[in-house]
C-alpha cells in the first residue's frame, strides 16, 4: 500500500471517530492543544490609534513652517487630552494619539528650539507613524479557526485579545503497548537475548508533546492469554498504540487477540523503514500497531500515527511540512518502497547517516530530518529530494 493511501485511510478513520468533547483551559496551559471553537475577537486591536514611534503628534495642517509649542506629553498607558490647535504633543511608542492629531513625526526628524518649540524638518503626511485602530483585527472577526493547534504564537495572539482561557478539544487518551518477550525496561539487568525497550519512552514522550494523555500499558509478552488480558484491562482509551509483533511472524499475538474481539487489517506499506502496520479495533477502540524496529516506529509514527492523532482532534492540515532540497549523496539502487532516510542539511544539501538500518535509532538522533526518496528513483548529487524536518514532526 502506498504511503499516501495509508495516510488517506487513516485520516478517514480519524474523521469517523472525532474527539468532540472540549474543556476550558487557561491560555498558559494551551500549548499543543487544539482549539475547539473559532476564536472571535471581542476587541478592536489596537483598541485606539497609537503612535508607532517616539516623537511628536500634530495635525499636519497646523505645520506652516512656524515652530509649534508642545502642549502635552503622552506616555504609553495614559489617556491623552484632545490636542490644542496650533500645538504638538510629545508622544512615545504605543501611546494613544490624541484627538485632533493626524500624524506623528519621529523625534530624529525634528529640531527642539531653545524655547522648547518644535521645528519639523521633513514633509508631514496624514496617518504617518500612526497604527490605526483595528489594524490587526476588529470586533467580530474570526482570528483563529476551530482545529488550530495552539503554540506560543497562538497563545500570545489569544492573550492580545484578552482571552484568559480557551475552549480546547479534550486530550486524546492513548494507551501505549510495547510487545516483545525480548524487552526489558531500562534500569533492569539485561539477560541473554534481551534488549532495552526504547519505543515505550520514545512514544510516550512524543505523545505528550502532541497533547495526548498517555496511558503507559507497559511491555506485553509474546503470549496470547496475556495479550487478551492486558487489552481487556486497558479501560476507556481513544487509541491503542502498540509497537512490535506486527510482522507476519509467529509471535503476532496482538493480531490474534484483535481478530477475536474486533477487526484487524494488516497493511504492507510501500515504505522503508516500516513495512508492516496493523490497523483495527478492539471492542470498538481503534488500534494502530507500528513495526517494532526503532527507526520504523519513528518513521511510521511521524508520517501516519501523528497525522491520525491530530485529525482525531479536528486538525485539518496534518501533513508534515516538507521542502525540496538538493541531495548531497548518490542513490544508485532504486527501491520499490518510498524511503525515509535519516539525514541532515549540510551547506544546503541533504546528507544521510551512514547506517540506515531500521534497527538503528542513533541515525535519527544524528539527523535533522527525514529525506524522502521516492519509489523507483535513483539520485545523483544535486537532484531534488523531499526533506521533512524532525523538529516539525516532533512538535
Ligand atoms: P517485531 O516487529 O516484534 O518483529 O520487532 C522488530 C524488531 O524491533 C525486533 O528486532 C525487536 O526486538 C525490535 N523491537 C520491538 N519492539 C521494540 C521496543 N519496544 N524497543 C526496542 N526494540 C524493539
Ligand atoms: Mg516482537
CSV table of N, CA, C and O in Angstrom, one decimal, residues 272-273 293-296 341-342 353-364:
chain,number,residue,atom,x,y,z
A,272,UNK,N,9.9,2.5,3.7
A,272,UNK,CA,11.1,1.9,4.3
A,272,UNK,C,11.8,3.0,5.1
A,272,UNK,O,12.1,4.1,4.5
A,273,UNK,N,12.1,2.8,6.3
A,273,UNK,CA,11.8,1.7,7.1
A,273,UNK,C,10.3,1.6,7.5
A,273,UNK,O,9.6,2.7,7.4
A,293,UNK,N,10.9,-2.2,15.0
A,293,UNK,CA,12.3,-1.6,14.9
A,293,UNK,C,12.2,-0.1,15.2
A,293,UNK,O,11.4,0.6,14.6
A,294,UNK,N,13.1,0.4,16.0
A,294,UNK,CA,13.0,1.8,16.5
A,294,UNK,C,12.9,2.8,15.4
A,294,UNK,O,12.1,3.7,15.4
A,295,UNK,N,13.7,2.7,14.3
A,295,UNK,CA,13.6,3.7,13.2
A,295,UNK,C,12.3,3.5,12.5
A,295,UNK,O,11.8,4.5,11.9
A,296,UNK,N,11.8,2.3,12.4
A,296,UNK,CA,10.5,2.1,11.7
A,296,UNK,C,9.4,2.7,12.6
A,296,UNK,O,8.4,3.3,12.1
A,341,UNK,N,15.1,8.4,4.7
A,341,UNK,CA,16.4,8.3,5.2
A,341,UNK,C,16.6,9.3,6.3
A,341,UNK,O,16.1,10.4,6.2
A,342,UNK,N,17.3,9.0,7.3
A,342,UNK,CA,17.6,9.9,8.4
A,342,UNK,C,18.8,10.8,7.9
A,342,UNK,O,19.9,10.2,7.7
A,353,UNK,N,22.8,9.6,7.2
A,353,UNK,CA,23.6,8.9,8.2
A,353,UNK,C,24.1,7.6,7.5
A,353,UNK,O,23.5,7.0,6.7
A,354,UNK,N,25.3,7.2,8.0
A,354,UNK,CA,26.0,6.1,7.3
A,354,UNK,C,25.3,4.8,7.4
A,354,UNK,O,25.3,4.0,6.6
A,355,UNK,N,24.5,4.6,8.5
A,355,UNK,CA,23.8,3.4,8.7
A,355,UNK,C,22.3,3.6,8.8
A,355,UNK,O,21.8,4.2,9.7
A,356,UNK,N,21.6,3.2,7.7
A,356,UNK,CA,20.2,3.4,7.6
A,356,UNK,C,19.3,2.2,8.0
A,356,UNK,O,18.2,2.1,7.7
A,357,UNK,N,19.9,1.3,8.8
A,357,UNK,CA,19.2,0.1,9.2
A,357,UNK,C,18.0,0.5,10.1
A,357,UNK,O,18.1,1.5,10.9
A,358,UNK,N,16.9,-0.2,10.0
A,358,UNK,CA,15.7,0.2,10.7
A,358,UNK,C,15.8,-0.1,12.2
A,358,UNK,O,15.1,0.4,13.0
A,359,UNK,N,16.9,-0.8,12.6
A,359,UNK,CA,17.1,-1.1,14.0
A,359,UNK,C,17.9,0.0,14.7
A,359,UNK,O,18.2,0.0,15.9
A,360,UNK,N,18.4,1.0,13.9
A,360,UNK,CA,19.4,2.0,14.4
A,360,UNK,C,18.7,3.3,14.7
A,360,UNK,O,18.4,4.1,13.8
A,361,UNK,N,18.4,3.6,15.9
A,361,UNK,CA,17.8,4.8,16.3
A,361,UNK,C,18.8,6.0,16.3
A,361,UNK,O,18.4,7.1,16.2
A,362,UNK,N,20.0,5.6,16.5
A,362,UNK,CA,21.1,6.7,16.5
A,362,UNK,C,21.1,7.5,15.2
A,362,UNK,O,21.5,8.7,15.2
A,363,UNK,N,20.7,6.9,14.1
A,363,UNK,CA,20.6,7.6,12.9
A,363,UNK,C,19.7,8.8,13.0
A,363,UNK,O,20.0,9.9,12.5
A,364,UNK,N,18.6,8.6,13.7
A,364,UNK,CA,17.6,9.7,13.9
A,364,UNK,C,18.1,10.7,14.9
A,364,UNK,O,17.8,11.9,14.8
